[in-house]
Amino acid sequence: MNEVYINSAACISFQDTLNENFFYHLKPENSSQVLKAIEPNYKEFIPPAASRRMSKTVKMSSVASQYALKEAGIENPDAIIVGTGMGCSQDSEKFLKNVLDHNEEFLTPTFFIQSTHNTVAGQIALGLQCHAYNFTYVNTSSSLEFSMLDAKLQISDGEAENVLVGSTDEQTERVMELYKLNKTIKKEENLPVDYLNSETEGVIWGEGASFFVLGKEKTENSYAQLKDIRIISRLELTETQQFIEDFLAKNDLTNNDIDAVILGFSGDSRSDIYYKSASQLFTNSALLYYKHLSGEFNTASGFSIFIACQILKNQEIPEVMLINDVEKAEIKNILLYNHLGGNDHSLVLLGKV
């Protein structure tokens, strides 16, 4: 079984993560209901004629994937795997609006064709003229983790050497309205939110795209070793600690071997209790959180993996992410724990290269 390395990482998010110095200029946000991603100048990466036909998530993914491939020095990957929770929501909304406005008649197929979840992976492949394995995972908050697991298995089994793996989700006006109505998004009167000690339901919603090149060979630019991933759709609160301990034991580790734990505290009082339970296991580890920097969304874990890669490479933790004051002389192992609303729990274990 080959080891698997994360050889490049690129992210478009609410933070200016395409900027080389973003690591030292992270700005938390706790007073807005919705956080918009900072978008690049797409003209530099995508021909304007093509850009006009692309939804936001396709454009973000196209740019982030270009950054990731360029950093890894890969022109054509052996596979393209993308995880998304909501897919191309903007084009889905446009298509449904057309259906209503035109009484289900005289519809142009463009919005329908571009509304499918696998549009992102397909557009990236078209841009690269890549005819390799192309797959999209739609598993709510564990979409990226399933994508990375697929890539890891392919590399471990010798079926691929370099795989482009990404995650992406966009906001749309109508979906955000619905999320406010069903209390997924926090009410304005409950803002600003204390992410770690919230007593109200709902989250601040974000968006973004994160792309990585996973490879079997370690390079000079490698960020981390992708050691293991575990996913479970349902978990009782009382099972949380056992879920984590079993995962660590499988990798011949104990909780004391974990130098930093990145938890997905979202400010939702109903579901953050899982993270509070998990944190009790790691009294000797640096505890971190990140959704005050990215917002909550289906593939927010892409932002956390991107940040974890920077932490392992720089051997430095941004102060804005710290929950406790445990300091480590060296950061060798990082554990990431995420879920969305108490469902689809995932663990990702990254190691220093």
mmCIF file of C-alpha atoms in Angstrom:
data_model
loop_
_atom_site.group_PDB
_atom_site.id
_atom_site.type_symbol
_atom_site.label_atom_id
_atom_site.label_comp_id
_atom_site.label_asym_id
_atom_site.label_seq_id
_atom_site.Cartn_x
_atom_site.Cartn_y
_atom_site.Cartn_z
ATOM 1 C CA MET A 1 0.000 0.000 0.000
ATOM 2 C CA ASN A 2 1.510 3.309 -1.116
ATOM 3 C CA GLU A 3 1.544 6.269 1.220
ATOM 4 C CA VAL A 4 -0.490 9.275 0.110
ATOM 5 C CA TYR A 5 0.703 12.883 0.250
ATOM 6 C CA ILE A 6 -1.044 16.208 -0.189
ATOM 7 C CA ASN A 7 1.309 17.908 -2.633
ATOM 8 C CA SER A 8 -0.632 21.122 -3.213
ATOM 9 C CA ALA A 9 -3.549 23.002 -1.699
ATOM 10 C CA ALA A 10 -5.611 25.924 -3.007
ATOM 11 C CA CYS A 11 -8.691 27.545 -1.557
ATOM 12 C CA ILE A 12 -11.211 30.271 -2.364
ATOM 13 C CA SER A 13 -13.148 31.290 0.728
ATOM 14 C CA PHE A 14 -14.419 34.176 2.842
ATOM 15 C CA GLN A 15 -10.746 34.764 3.698
ATOM 16 C CA ASP A 16 -8.253 35.988 1.102
ATOM 17 C CA THR A 17 -6.831 32.484 0.824
ATOM 18 C CA LEU A 18 -5.355 32.924 -2.668
ATOM 19 C CA ASN A 19 -3.035 35.556 -1.199
ATOM 20 C CA GLU A 20 0.324 34.106 -0.147
ATOM 21 C CA ASN A 21 0.248 35.968 3.183
ATOM 22 C CA PHE A 22 -3.361 35.114 4.117
ATOM 23 C CA PHE A 23 -2.176 32.887 7.014
ATOM 24 C CA TYR A 24 -1.253 35.968 9.045
ATOM 25 C CA HIS A 25 -4.320 38.044 8.162
ATOM 26 C CA LEU A 26 -7.249 35.785 9.039
ATOM 27 C CA LYS A 27 -10.323 37.778 10.075
ATOM 28 C CA PRO A 28 -13.124 36.183 12.108
ATOM 29 C CA GLU A 29 -16.743 37.106 11.395
ATOM 30 C CA ASN A 30 -19.616 36.542 13.810
ATOM 31 C CA SER A 31 -22.177 39.225 12.944
ATOM 32 C CA SER A 32 -23.379 38.362 9.406
ATOM 33 C CA GLN A 33 -25.954 35.736 8.501
ATOM 34 C CA VAL A 34 -24.150 34.867 5.251
ATOM 35 C CA LEU A 35 -20.441 35.027 4.337
ATOM 36 C CA LYS A 36 -19.521 35.538 0.672
ATOM 37 C CA ALA A 37 -16.301 34.140 -0.775
ATOM 38 C CA ILE A 38 -13.613 36.560 -1.968
ATOM 39 C CA GLU A 39 -13.538 35.872 -5.690
ATOM 40 C CA PRO A 40 -10.451 36.362 -7.880
ATOM 41 C CA ASN A 41 -10.373 38.270 -11.149
ATOM 42 C CA TYR A 42 -11.714 35.480 -13.323
ATOM 43 C CA LYS A 43 -10.518 37.176 -16.543
ATOM 44 C CA GLU A 44 -6.976 36.164 -15.613
ATOM 45 C CA PHE A 45 -7.924 32.473 -15.614
ATOM 46 C CA ILE A 46 -11.026 31.942 -17.763
ATOM 47 C CA PRO A 47 -11.857 33.413 -21.206
ATOM 48 C CA PRO A 48 -14.651 36.002 -20.689
ATOM 49 C CA ALA A 49 -16.975 34.279 -23.180
ATOM 50 C CA ALA A 50 -16.723 31.007 -21.240
ATOM 51 C CA SER A 51 -16.890 32.754 -17.856
ATOM 52 C CA ARG A 52 -20.277 34.314 -18.665
ATOM 53 C CA ARG A 53 -21.788 30.861 -19.067
ATOM 54 C CA MET A 54 -20.343 29.516 -15.826
ATOM 55 C CA SER A 55 -21.974 29.609 -12.427
ATOM 56 C CA LYS A 56 -20.016 30.865 -9.418
ATOM 57 C CA THR A 57 -19.135 27.396 -8.139
ATOM 58 C CA VAL A 58 -17.747 26.345 -11.550
ATOM 59 C CA LYS A 59 -15.631 29.512 -11.774
ATOM 60 C CA MET A 60 -14.318 29.186 -8.205
ATOM 61 C CA SER A 61 -13.463 25.531 -8.796
ATOM 62 C CA SER A 62 -11.805 26.206 -12.130
ATOM 63 C CA VAL A 63 -9.474 28.782 -10.585
ATOM 64 C CA ALA A 64 -8.746 26.798 -7.399
ATOM 65 C CA SER A 65 -7.977 23.665 -9.450
ATOM 66 C CA GLN A 66 -5.607 25.646 -11.694
ATOM 67 C CA TYR A 67 -3.759 26.910 -8.615
ATOM 68 C CA ALA A 68 -3.529 23.394 -7.143
ATOM 69 C CA LEU A 69 -2.256 21.785 -10.351
ATOM 70 C CA LYS A 70 0.280 24.550 -10.978
ATOM 71 C CA GLU A 71 1.675 24.296 -7.440
ATOM 72 C CA ALA A 72 2.004 20.515 -7.767
ATOM 73 C CA GLY A 73 3.600 20.834 -11.197
ATOM 74 C CA ILE A 74 0.984 18.547 -12.737
ATOM 75 C CA GLU A 75 -0.515 19.262 -16.163
ATOM 76 C CA ASN A 76 -2.905 16.333 -16.407
ATOM 77 C CA PRO A 77 -3.922 14.334 -13.310
ATOM 78 C CA ASP A 78 -4.711 10.606 -13.376
ATOM 79 C CA ALA A 79 -8.170 11.342 -11.949
ATOM 80 C CA ILE A 80 -10.432 14.271 -11.110
ATOM 81 C CA ILE A 81 -12.688 13.809 -8.091
ATOM 82 C CA VAL A 82 -14.960 16.546 -6.744
ATOM 83 C CA GLY A 83 -17.200 16.608 -3.673
ATOM 84 C CA THR A 84 -20.157 18.972 -3.394
ATOM 85 C CA GLY A 85 -23.191 19.186 -1.176
ATOM 86 C CA MET A 86 -25.407 21.499 -3.216
ATOM 87 C CA GLY A 87 -23.811 21.352 -6.678
ATOM 88 C CA CYS A 88 -24.559 24.102 -9.167
ATOM 89 C CA SER A 89 -27.421 25.705 -7.239
ATOM 90 C CA GLN A 90 -27.435 28.945 -9.243
ATOM 91 C CA ASP A 91 -28.153 27.185 -12.534
ATOM 92 C CA SER A 92 -30.690 24.909 -10.851
ATOM 93 C CA GLU A 93 -32.567 27.986 -9.644
ATOM 94 C CA LYS A 94 -32.395 29.615 -13.093
ATOM 95 C CA PHE A 95 -33.746 26.468 -14.736
ATOM 96 C CA LEU A 96 -36.643 26.116 -12.285
ATOM 97 C CA LYS A 97 -37.472 29.812 -12.656
ATOM 98 C CA ASN A 98 -37.557 29.342 -16.441
ATOM 99 C CA VAL A 99 -39.918 26.397 -16.013
ATOM 100 C CA LEU A 100 -42.305 28.581 -14.005
ATOM 101 C CA ASP A 101 -41.960 31.714 -16.142
ATOM 102 C CA HIS A 102 -42.544 29.870 -19.432
ATOM 103 C CA ASN A 103 -45.256 27.467 -18.300
ATOM 104 C CA GLU A 104 -42.920 24.514 -18.871
ATOM 105 C CA GLU A 105 -42.665 25.389 -22.584
ATOM 106 C CA PHE A 106 -39.933 26.692 -24.919
ATOM 107 C CA LEU A 107 -37.149 25.977 -22.427
ATOM 108 C CA THR A 108 -33.494 26.321 -23.351
ATOM 109 C CA PRO A 109 -31.555 23.298 -22.078
ATOM 110 C CA THR A 110 -28.422 25.246 -21.061
ATOM 111 C CA PHE A 111 -29.324 25.879 -17.429
ATOM 112 C CA PHE A 112 -30.512 22.295 -16.981
ATOM 113 C CA ILE A 113 -27.311 20.865 -18.473
ATOM 114 C CA GLN A 114 -25.182 23.104 -16.240
ATOM 115 C CA SER A 115 -27.254 22.473 -13.108
ATOM 116 C CA THR A 116 -26.093 18.895 -12.560
ATOM 117 C CA HIS A 117 -23.726 18.249 -9.663
ATOM 118 C CA ASN A 118 -20.996 16.790 -11.880
ATOM 119 C CA THR A 119 -20.740 19.963 -13.993
ATOM 120 C CA VAL A 120 -17.723 21.124 -11.950
ATOM 121 C CA ALA A 121 -15.618 18.002 -12.486
ATOM 122 C CA GLY A 122 -16.678 17.921 -16.140
ATOM 123 C CA GLN A 123 -15.729 21.549 -16.805
ATOM 124 C CA ILE A 124 -12.312 21.071 -15.200
ATOM 125 C CA ALA A 125 -11.722 17.981 -17.355
ATOM 126 C CA LEU A 126 -12.808 19.854 -20.499
ATOM 127 C CA GLY A 127 -10.423 22.693 -19.699
ATOM 128 C CA LEU A 128 -7.533 20.261 -19.230
ATOM 129 C CA GLN A 129 -8.601 17.909 -22.036
ATOM 130 C CA CYS A 130 -8.319 15.195 -19.398
ATOM 131 C CA HIS A 131 -9.990 11.884 -20.312
ATOM 132 C CA ALA A 132 -9.121 10.135 -17.042
ATOM 133 C CA TYR A 133 -11.416 8.908 -14.248
ATOM 134 C CA ASN A 134 -13.900 11.677 -13.442
ATOM 135 C CA PHE A 135 -16.234 11.385 -10.485
ATOM 136 C CA THR A 136 -18.422 13.544 -8.251
ATOM 137 C CA TYR A 137 -19.500 12.718 -4.689
ATOM 138 C CA VAL A 138 -22.655 14.275 -3.262
ATOM 139 C CA ASN A 139 -22.737 13.266 0.401
ATOM 140 C CA THR A 140 -23.680 16.514 2.204
ATOM 141 C CA SER A 141 -20.950 17.421 4.706
ATOM 142 C CA SER A 142 -18.750 14.379 3.985
ATOM 143 C CA SER A 143 -18.580 14.924 0.205
ATOM 144 C CA LEU A 144 -14.917 15.976 0.275
ATOM 145 C CA GLU A 145 -13.972 13.188 2.672
ATOM 146 C CA PHE A 146 -15.513 10.580 0.317
ATOM 147 C CA SER A 147 -13.620 12.174 -2.578
ATOM 148 C CA MET A 148 -10.329 12.025 -0.688
ATOM 149 C CA LEU A 149 -10.997 8.451 0.383
ATOM 150 C CA ASP A 150 -11.576 7.447 -3.246
ATOM 151 C CA ALA A 151 -8.334 9.180 -4.284
ATOM 152 C CA LYS A 152 -6.420 7.601 -1.406
ATOM 153 C CA LEU A 153 -7.615 4.113 -2.345
ATOM 154 C CA GLN A 154 -6.680 4.622 -6.002
ATOM 155 C CA ILE A 155 -3.190 5.832 -5.128
ATOM 156 C CA SER A 156 -2.697 3.142 -2.447
ATOM 157 C CA ASP A 157 -3.737 0.420 -4.904
ATOM 158 C CA GLY A 158 -1.438 1.748 -7.624
ATOM 159 C CA GLU A 159 -4.241 2.765 -9.987
ATOM 160 C CA ALA A 160 -3.217 6.443 -9.986
ATOM 161 C CA GLU A 161 -0.157 8.501 -9.109
ATOM 162 C CA ASN A 162 -1.585 12.037 -8.948
ATOM 163 C CA VAL A 163 -5.237 12.838 -8.308
ATOM 164 C CA LEU A 164 -6.926 16.252 -8.325
ATOM 165 C CA VAL A 165 -9.426 16.301 -5.447
ATOM 166 C CA GLY A 166 -11.690 19.232 -4.676
ATOM 167 C CA SER A 167 -14.777 20.452 -2.893
ATOM 168 C CA THR A 168 -17.089 23.301 -3.786
ATOM 169 C CA ASP A 169 -20.380 24.883 -2.751
ATOM 170 C CA GLU A 170 -22.013 28.191 -3.647
ATOM 171 C CA GLN A 171 -24.801 30.317 -2.181
ATOM 172 C CA THR A 172 -27.968 31.252 -4.014
ATOM 173 C CA GLU A 173 -30.527 33.839 -3.078
ATOM 174 C CA ARG A 174 -33.506 31.482 -2.879
ATOM 175 C CA VAL A 175 -31.715 28.758 -0.908
ATOM 176 C CA MET A 176 -30.488 31.326 1.599
ATOM 177 C CA GLU A 177 -34.083 32.568 2.011
ATOM 178 C CA LEU A 178 -35.235 29.007 2.683
ATOM 179 C CA TYR A 179 -32.389 28.386 5.129
ATOM 180 C CA LYS A 180 -33.452 31.474 7.068
ATOM 181 C CA LEU A 181 -37.060 30.291 7.123
ATOM 182 C CA ASN A 182 -36.215 26.802 8.407
ATOM 183 C CA LYS A 183 -33.754 28.235 10.969
ATOM 184 C CA THR A 184 -30.669 26.638 9.423
ATOM 185 C CA ILE A 185 -29.217 30.171 9.334
ATOM 186 C CA LYS A 186 -29.186 32.133 12.592
ATOM 187 C CA LYS A 187 -31.759 34.840 13.198
ATOM 188 C CA GLU A 188 -30.405 38.383 13.153
ATOM 189 C CA GLU A 189 -31.390 38.905 16.777
ATOM 190 C CA ASN A 190 -29.073 36.020 17.762
ATOM 191 C CA LEU A 191 -26.035 37.749 16.253
ATOM 192 C CA PRO A 192 -23.189 38.239 16.970
ATOM 193 C CA VAL A 193 -22.631 34.594 17.821
ATOM 194 C CA ASP A 194 -20.164 33.107 20.280
ATOM 195 C CA TYR A 195 -19.077 30.074 18.262
ATOM 196 C CA LEU A 196 -17.763 28.135 21.244
ATOM 197 C CA ASN A 197 -20.551 28.855 23.731
ATOM 198 C CA SER A 198 -23.632 29.511 21.631
ATOM 199 C CA GLU A 199 -27.023 29.018 23.244
ATOM 200 C CA THR A 200 -29.052 29.507 20.056
ATOM 201 C CA GLU A 201 -29.793 27.322 17.040
ATOM 202 C CA GLY A 202 -28.607 27.950 13.514
ATOM 203 C CA VAL A 203 -25.319 28.861 11.843
ATOM 204 C CA ILE A 204 -23.646 31.563 9.779
ATOM 205 C CA TRP A 205 -23.597 30.185 6.215
ATOM 206 C CA GLY A 206 -20.551 30.379 3.958
ATOM 207 C CA GLU A 207 -19.307 29.156 0.589
ATOM 208 C CA GLY A 208 -16.044 28.307 -1.123
ATOM 209 C CA ALA A 209 -13.922 25.899 -3.130
ATOM 210 C CA SER A 210 -10.858 23.942 -2.006
ATOM 211 C CA PHE A 211 -8.671 21.816 -4.272
ATOM 212 C CA PHE A 212 -5.740 19.513 -3.557
ATOM 213 C CA VAL A 213 -3.396 17.308 -5.535
ATOM 214 C CA LEU A 214 -2.877 13.963 -3.833
ATOM 215 C CA GLY A 215 0.137 11.952 -4.925
ATOM 216 C CA LYS A 216 2.034 8.782 -4.097
ATOM 217 C CA GLU A 217 5.413 10.554 -4.190
ATOM 218 C CA LYS A 218 6.536 13.048 -1.571
ATOM 219 C CA THR A 219 7.816 16.290 -3.105
ATOM 220 C CA GLU A 220 9.708 19.336 -1.843
ATOM 221 C CA ASN A 221 6.387 21.194 -1.660
ATOM 222 C CA SER A 222 4.378 18.451 0.079
ATOM 223 C CA TYR A 223 2.120 19.761 2.831
ATOM 224 C CA ALA A 224 1.078 16.628 4.679
ATOM 225 C CA GLN A 225 0.635 12.902 4.618
ATOM 226 C CA LEU A 226 -3.001 11.846 4.349
ATOM 227 C CA LYS A 227 -2.971 9.019 6.879
ATOM 228 C CA ASP A 228 -6.591 7.968 7.226
ATOM 229 C CA ILE A 229 -10.253 8.964 6.879
ATOM 230 C CA ARG A 230 -13.339 7.637 8.610
ATOM 231 C CA ILE A 231 -16.961 8.560 7.889
ATOM 232 C CA ILE A 232 -20.220 7.640 9.599
ATOM 233 C CA SER A 233 -23.667 9.020 8.752
ATOM 234 C CA ARG A 234 -25.268 8.809 12.206
ATOM 235 C CA LEU A 235 -23.691 8.948 15.647
ATOM 236 C CA GLU A 236 -25.193 9.120 19.116
ATOM 237 C CA LEU A 237 -23.640 11.750 21.356
ATOM 238 C CA THR A 238 -22.568 9.043 23.814
ATOM 239 C CA GLU A 239 -20.685 7.247 21.017
ATOM 240 C CA THR A 240 -18.578 10.249 19.976
ATOM 241 C CA GLN A 241 -15.500 9.560 22.080
ATOM 242 C CA GLN A 242 -15.467 5.842 21.237
ATOM 243 C CA PHE A 243 -15.773 6.717 17.531
ATOM 244 C CA ILE A 244 -12.619 8.841 17.791
ATOM 245 C CA GLU A 245 -10.676 6.432 20.031
ATOM 246 C CA ASP A 246 -11.350 3.495 17.694
ATOM 247 C CA PHE A 247 -10.135 5.566 14.741
ATOM 248 C CA LEU A 248 -6.907 6.498 16.552
ATOM 249 C CA ALA A 249 -6.331 2.911 17.715
ATOM 250 C CA LYS A 250 -6.674 1.696 14.109
ATOM 251 C CA ASN A 251 -3.771 4.030 13.279
ATOM 252 C CA ASP A 252 -1.706 2.908 16.302
ATOM 253 C CA LEU A 253 -2.182 6.254 18.032
ATOM 254 C CA THR A 254 -3.607 7.489 21.316
ATOM 255 C CA ASN A 255 -5.143 10.871 22.042
ATOM 256 C CA ASN A 256 -1.788 12.016 23.466
ATOM 257 C CA ASP A 257 -0.172 11.493 20.046
ATOM 258 C CA ILE A 258 -2.431 14.123 18.475
ATOM 259 C CA ASP A 259 -0.738 17.525 18.543
ATOM 260 C CA ALA A 260 -3.680 19.568 17.246
ATOM 261 C CA VAL A 261 -7.398 18.897 16.846
ATOM 262 C CA ILE A 262 -9.460 21.033 14.460
ATOM 263 C CA LEU A 263 -13.137 20.998 15.462
ATOM 264 C CA GLY A 264 -16.045 22.284 13.386
ATOM 265 C CA PHE A 265 -17.760 24.500 15.984
ATOM 266 C CA SER A 266 -20.478 26.308 14.011
ATOM 267 C CA GLY A 267 -22.376 28.203 16.717
ATOM 268 C CA ASP A 268 -25.358 25.818 16.492
ATOM 269 C CA SER A 269 -26.213 24.876 20.075
ATOM 270 C CA ARG A 270 -27.951 21.644 18.981
ATOM 271 C CA SER A 271 -25.016 20.054 17.183
ATOM 272 C CA ASP A 272 -21.890 21.627 18.697
ATOM 273 C CA ILE A 273 -22.306 19.319 21.693
ATOM 274 C CA TYR A 274 -20.541 16.622 19.656
ATOM 275 C CA TYR A 275 -17.443 18.805 19.443
ATOM 276 C CA LYS A 276 -17.570 19.572 23.153
ATOM 277 C CA SER A 277 -17.664 15.844 23.876
ATOM 278 C CA ALA A 278 -14.750 15.209 21.498
ATOM 279 C CA SER A 279 -12.639 18.004 22.995
ATOM 280 C CA GLN A 280 -12.694 16.304 26.401
ATOM 281 C CA LEU A 281 -10.466 13.548 24.994
ATOM 282 C CA PHE A 282 -7.641 15.920 24.103
ATOM 283 C CA THR A 283 -6.488 17.714 27.238
ATOM 284 C CA ASN A 284 -2.867 17.644 26.009
ATOM 285 C CA SER A 285 -3.587 18.788 22.438
ATOM 286 C CA ALA A 286 -3.982 22.216 20.902
ATOM 287 C CA LEU A 287 -7.718 22.617 20.235
ATOM 288 C CA LEU A 288 -8.681 24.736 17.213
ATOM 289 C CA TYR A 289 -11.850 25.878 15.452
ATOM 290 C CA TYR A 290 -12.359 27.455 12.021
ATOM 291 C CA LYS A 291 -15.963 28.133 10.986
ATOM 292 C CA HIS A 292 -15.750 31.680 12.362
ATOM 293 C CA LEU A 293 -13.331 32.166 9.446
ATOM 294 C CA SER A 294 -15.218 30.319 6.695
ATOM 295 C CA GLY A 295 -18.850 29.979 7.736
ATOM 296 C CA GLU A 296 -20.707 26.674 7.789
ATOM 297 C CA PHE A 297 -21.574 24.906 4.538
ATOM 298 C CA ASN A 298 -21.646 21.400 3.120
ATOM 299 C CA THR A 299 -17.975 21.288 2.196
ATOM 300 C CA ALA A 300 -16.586 23.660 4.844
ATOM 301 C CA SER A 301 -14.187 20.860 5.831
ATOM 302 C CA GLY A 302 -12.233 21.756 2.675
ATOM 303 C CA PHE A 303 -11.236 25.002 4.381
ATOM 304 C CA SER A 304 -10.156 23.123 7.525
ATOM 305 C CA ILE A 305 -8.014 20.661 5.548
ATOM 306 C CA PHE A 306 -6.474 23.566 3.641
ATOM 307 C CA ILE A 307 -5.649 25.344 6.931
ATOM 308 C CA ALA A 308 -4.338 22.111 8.484
ATOM 309 C CA CYS A 309 -1.953 21.737 5.531
ATOM 310 C CA GLN A 310 -0.622 25.257 6.150
ATOM 311 C CA ILE A 311 -0.202 24.539 9.884
ATOM 312 C CA LEU A 312 1.792 21.349 9.235
ATOM 313 C CA LYS A 313 3.996 23.050 6.656
ATOM 314 C CA ASN A 314 4.586 26.265 8.628
ATOM 315 C CA GLN A 315 4.653 24.522 12.027
ATOM 316 C CA GLU A 316 2.612 27.442 13.302
ATOM 317 C CA ILE A 317 -0.989 27.856 14.474
ATOM 318 C CA PRO A 318 -2.907 31.116 13.829
ATOM 319 C CA GLU A 319 -3.865 32.603 17.183
ATOM 320 C CA VAL A 320 -7.383 33.376 15.914
ATOM 321 C CA MET A 321 -8.115 29.619 15.735
ATOM 322 C CA LEU A 322 -7.069 28.660 19.267
ATOM 323 C CA ILE A 323 -9.600 27.318 21.770
ATOM 324 C CA ASN A 324 -7.127 26.444 24.541
ATOM 325 C CA ASP A 325 -3.550 27.492 25.338
ATOM 326 C CA VAL A 326 -1.719 24.187 24.870
ATOM 327 C CA GLU A 327 1.526 24.762 22.962
ATOM 328 C CA LYS A 328 3.446 22.121 21.038
ATOM 329 C CA ALA A 329 7.138 22.293 20.141
ATOM 330 C CA GLU A 330 6.404 20.272 16.993
ATOM 331 C CA ILE A 331 3.136 19.534 15.202
ATOM 332 C CA LYS A 332 3.287 15.983 13.831
ATOM 333 C CA ASN A 333 -0.333 14.784 13.797
ATOM 334 C CA ILE A 334 -3.509 16.795 13.223
ATOM 335 C CA LEU A 335 -6.991 15.314 13.646
ATOM 336 C CA LEU A 336 -9.944 17.012 11.949
ATOM 337 C CA TYR A 337 -13.504 16.297 13.120
ATOM 338 C CA ASN A 338 -16.514 17.649 11.250
ATOM 339 C CA HIS A 339 -20.253 17.124 10.796
ATOM 340 C CA LEU A 340 -23.223 19.168 9.612
ATOM 341 C CA GLY A 341 -26.133 19.569 11.996
ATOM 342 C CA GLY A 342 -25.199 16.389 13.872
ATOM 343 C CA ASN A 343 -25.156 14.165 10.762
ATOM 344 C CA ASP A 344 -22.430 12.783 8.486
ATOM 345 C CA HIS A 345 -19.521 12.731 10.915
ATOM 346 C CA SER A 346 -16.005 12.535 9.495
ATOM 347 C CA LEU A 347 -12.487 12.168 10.879
ATOM 348 C CA VAL A 348 -9.391 13.023 8.854
ATOM 349 C CA LEU A 349 -5.881 12.302 10.120
ATOM 350 C CA LEU A 350 -2.999 14.289 8.646
ATOM 351 C CA GLY A 351 0.667 13.813 9.466
ATOM 352 C CA LYS A 352 3.773 15.946 9.072
ATOM 353 C CA VAL A 353 5.844 15.104 6.008
#
